Amino acid sequence: MKLWRYSGLFLIGTGIIHNAIGFAAGWDMLAAMASDGLWNTIDVPIVDGAKHTRAELLWFLMLGFAWMMVGALLHGNILSKKMPPAKIWGWALLAKGVLVAIVLPASGAWLFLPQGLIILLANPKSKS
């Protein structure tokens, strides 16, 4: 099985997981922002002992959407070229996974390690 064909989809899945966690953990903050009218609702001080700010939640969700967009671009590239992604994708995902896992082991950074390895171990001559 040529797992490299699914590299973009794996990255989209990582973004979906990221945002599912963000929406689940931040639902009360999102509801409060909606209740406040959305416009300029980010600069609100921490209230009721909240551990995270609205700005952190916004950027957490934006990162998840960014991974989905990058995954879609990668998947489109794989479909059009019918070849594994360039090795730089694998090295970048592996480096990101290692660096973030070192400083924040209790995170989803571990998901990037197999994704990077799948790309690095792909045979560039193995077309679809």
mmCIF file of C-alpha atoms in Angstrom:
data_model
loop_
_atom_site.group_PDB
_atom_site.id
_atom_site.type_symbol
_atom_site.label_atom_id
_atom_site.label_comp_id
_atom_site.label_asym_id
_atom_site.label_seq_id
_atom_site.Cartn_x
_atom_site.Cartn_y
_atom_site.Cartn_z
ATOM 1 C CA MET A 1 0.000 0.000 0.000
ATOM 2 C CA LYS A 2 1.351 3.394 -0.987
ATOM 3 C CA LEU A 3 0.577 5.474 2.090
ATOM 4 C CA TRP A 4 2.224 8.536 0.553
ATOM 5 C CA ARG A 5 -0.894 8.921 -1.617
ATOM 6 C CA TYR A 6 -2.810 9.854 1.534
ATOM 7 C CA SER A 7 -0.260 12.315 2.951
ATOM 8 C CA GLY A 8 -2.418 15.346 2.217
ATOM 9 C CA LEU A 9 -5.488 13.627 3.625
ATOM 10 C CA PHE A 10 -3.572 12.759 6.807
ATOM 11 C CA LEU A 11 -2.689 16.431 7.189
ATOM 12 C CA ILE A 12 -6.322 17.430 6.630
ATOM 13 C CA GLY A 13 -7.286 14.874 9.289
ATOM 14 C CA THR A 14 -4.758 16.388 11.688
ATOM 15 C CA GLY A 15 -6.360 19.799 11.172
ATOM 16 C CA ILE A 16 -9.831 18.352 11.738
ATOM 17 C CA ILE A 17 -8.708 16.699 14.990
ATOM 18 C CA HIS A 18 -7.029 19.960 16.048
ATOM 19 C CA ASN A 19 -10.196 21.964 15.474
ATOM 20 C CA ALA A 20 -12.481 19.347 17.023
ATOM 21 C CA ILE A 21 -10.452 19.694 20.226
ATOM 22 C CA GLY A 22 -10.518 23.485 19.926
ATOM 23 C CA PHE A 23 -14.280 23.636 19.402
ATOM 24 C CA ALA A 24 -14.946 21.151 22.214
ATOM 25 C CA ALA A 25 -12.619 22.849 24.706
ATOM 26 C CA GLY A 26 -13.519 26.393 23.701
ATOM 27 C CA TRP A 27 -17.236 26.093 23.069
ATOM 28 C CA ASP A 28 -18.135 28.273 26.060
ATOM 29 C CA MET A 29 -15.742 30.989 24.890
ATOM 30 C CA LEU A 30 -17.112 30.817 21.346
ATOM 31 C CA ALA A 31 -20.670 31.058 22.682
ATOM 32 C CA ALA A 32 -19.690 34.060 24.811
ATOM 33 C CA MET A 33 -18.099 35.732 21.777
ATOM 34 C CA ALA A 34 -21.279 35.132 19.766
ATOM 35 C CA SER A 35 -23.338 36.484 22.646
ATOM 36 C CA ASP A 36 -21.117 39.583 22.707
ATOM 37 C CA GLY A 37 -21.838 40.166 19.008
ATOM 38 C CA LEU A 38 -18.537 38.778 17.565
ATOM 39 C CA TRP A 39 -17.228 42.196 16.495
ATOM 40 C CA ASN A 40 -14.095 43.060 18.502
ATOM 41 C CA THR A 41 -14.747 40.363 21.114
ATOM 42 C CA ILE A 42 -11.180 39.126 21.394
ATOM 43 C CA ASP A 43 -9.697 41.753 23.742
ATOM 44 C CA VAL A 44 -11.699 40.585 26.717
ATOM 45 C CA PRO A 45 -9.844 39.907 29.975
ATOM 46 C CA ILE A 46 -9.869 36.452 31.512
ATOM 47 C CA VAL A 47 -13.071 36.049 33.511
ATOM 48 C CA ASP A 48 -14.440 33.333 35.757
ATOM 49 C CA GLY A 49 -10.986 31.774 36.186
ATOM 50 C CA ALA A 50 -10.665 30.800 32.503
ATOM 51 C CA LYS A 51 -7.295 29.220 31.767
ATOM 52 C CA HIS A 52 -7.081 30.386 28.170
ATOM 53 C CA THR A 53 -7.935 33.567 26.370
ATOM 54 C CA ARG A 54 -10.179 34.104 23.393
ATOM 55 C CA ALA A 55 -7.152 35.094 21.321
ATOM 56 C CA GLU A 56 -5.488 31.762 22.068
ATOM 57 C CA LEU A 57 -8.639 29.932 21.002
ATOM 58 C CA LEU A 58 -8.866 31.954 17.796
ATOM 59 C CA TRP A 59 -5.268 31.130 16.830
ATOM 60 C CA PHE A 60 -5.686 27.490 17.856
ATOM 61 C CA LEU A 61 -8.640 27.183 15.471
ATOM 62 C CA MET A 62 -6.883 29.139 12.709
ATOM 63 C CA LEU A 63 -3.928 26.741 12.925
ATOM 64 C CA GLY A 64 -6.279 23.787 12.496
ATOM 65 C CA PHE A 65 -7.808 25.402 9.414
ATOM 66 C CA ALA A 66 -4.312 26.163 8.102
ATOM 67 C CA TRP A 67 -3.324 22.482 8.391
ATOM 68 C CA MET A 68 -6.475 21.555 6.465
ATOM 69 C CA MET A 69 -5.611 24.049 3.705
ATOM 70 C CA VAL A 70 -1.997 22.892 3.483
ATOM 71 C CA GLY A 71 -3.214 19.286 3.423
ATOM 72 C CA ALA A 72 -5.595 20.111 0.566
ATOM 73 C CA LEU A 73 -2.747 21.712 -1.387
ATOM 74 C CA LEU A 74 -0.514 18.716 -0.744
ATOM 75 C CA HIS A 75 -3.246 16.278 -1.754
ATOM 76 C CA GLY A 76 -3.936 18.215 -4.956
ATOM 77 C CA ASN A 77 -0.220 18.142 -5.772
ATOM 78 C CA ILE A 78 -0.088 14.388 -5.191
ATOM 79 C CA LEU A 79 -3.127 13.814 -7.420
ATOM 80 C CA SER A 80 -1.794 15.965 -10.241
ATOM 81 C CA LYS A 81 1.767 14.614 -10.227
ATOM 82 C CA LYS A 82 0.892 11.043 -9.256
ATOM 83 C CA MET A 83 4.147 10.953 -7.322
ATOM 84 C CA PRO A 84 5.152 11.133 -3.671
ATOM 85 C CA PRO A 85 5.557 14.631 -2.250
ATOM 86 C CA ALA A 86 9.008 16.195 -2.274
ATOM 87 C CA LYS A 87 11.182 15.027 0.623
ATOM 88 C CA ILE A 88 11.165 18.553 2.089
ATOM 89 C CA TRP A 89 7.545 17.930 3.131
ATOM 90 C CA GLY A 90 8.639 14.855 5.074
ATOM 91 C CA TRP A 91 11.593 16.610 6.691
ATOM 92 C CA ALA A 92 9.439 19.604 7.631
ATOM 93 C CA LEU A 93 6.709 17.462 9.206
ATOM 94 C CA LEU A 94 9.267 15.334 11.021
ATOM 95 C CA ALA A 95 11.162 18.373 12.338
ATOM 96 C CA LYS A 96 7.930 20.046 13.466
ATOM 97 C CA GLY A 97 6.797 16.884 15.202
ATOM 98 C CA VAL A 98 10.101 16.333 16.996
ATOM 99 C CA LEU A 99 10.561 19.949 18.095
ATOM 100 C CA VAL A 100 7.028 20.401 19.384
ATOM 101 C CA ALA A 101 6.954 16.949 21.029
ATOM 102 C CA ILE A 102 10.139 17.830 22.933
ATOM 103 C CA VAL A 103 8.775 21.068 24.371
ATOM 104 C CA LEU A 104 5.143 19.916 24.653
ATOM 105 C CA PRO A 105 4.995 16.094 24.883
ATOM 106 C CA ALA A 106 1.311 16.107 25.876
ATOM 107 C CA SER A 107 0.222 17.370 22.472
ATOM 108 C CA GLY A 108 -0.755 16.141 19.050
ATOM 109 C CA ALA A 109 2.743 16.801 17.693
ATOM 110 C CA TRP A 110 3.290 13.055 17.620
ATOM 111 C CA LEU A 111 0.863 12.864 14.668
ATOM 112 C CA PHE A 112 3.420 14.621 12.470
ATOM 113 C CA LEU A 113 6.137 11.984 13.018
ATOM 114 C CA PRO A 114 4.508 9.142 11.057
ATOM 115 C CA GLN A 115 3.282 11.614 8.439
ATOM 116 C CA GLY A 116 6.841 12.837 7.865
ATOM 117 C CA LEU A 117 8.239 9.301 7.800
ATOM 118 C CA ILE A 118 5.644 8.144 5.261
ATOM 119 C CA ILE A 119 6.837 10.848 2.876
ATOM 120 C CA LEU A 120 10.540 10.287 3.575
ATOM 121 C CA LEU A 121 10.268 6.524 3.023
ATOM 122 C CA ALA A 122 8.222 6.816 -0.182
ATOM 123 C CA ASN A 123 9.874 5.586 -3.340
ATOM 124 C CA PRO A 124 9.975 8.586 -5.723
ATOM 125 C CA LYS A 125 9.729 6.248 -8.732
ATOM 126 C CA SER A 126 6.564 4.600 -7.429
ATOM 127 C CA LYS A 127 3.823 6.373 -9.333
ATOM 128 C CA SER A 128 0.211 5.736 -8.359
#
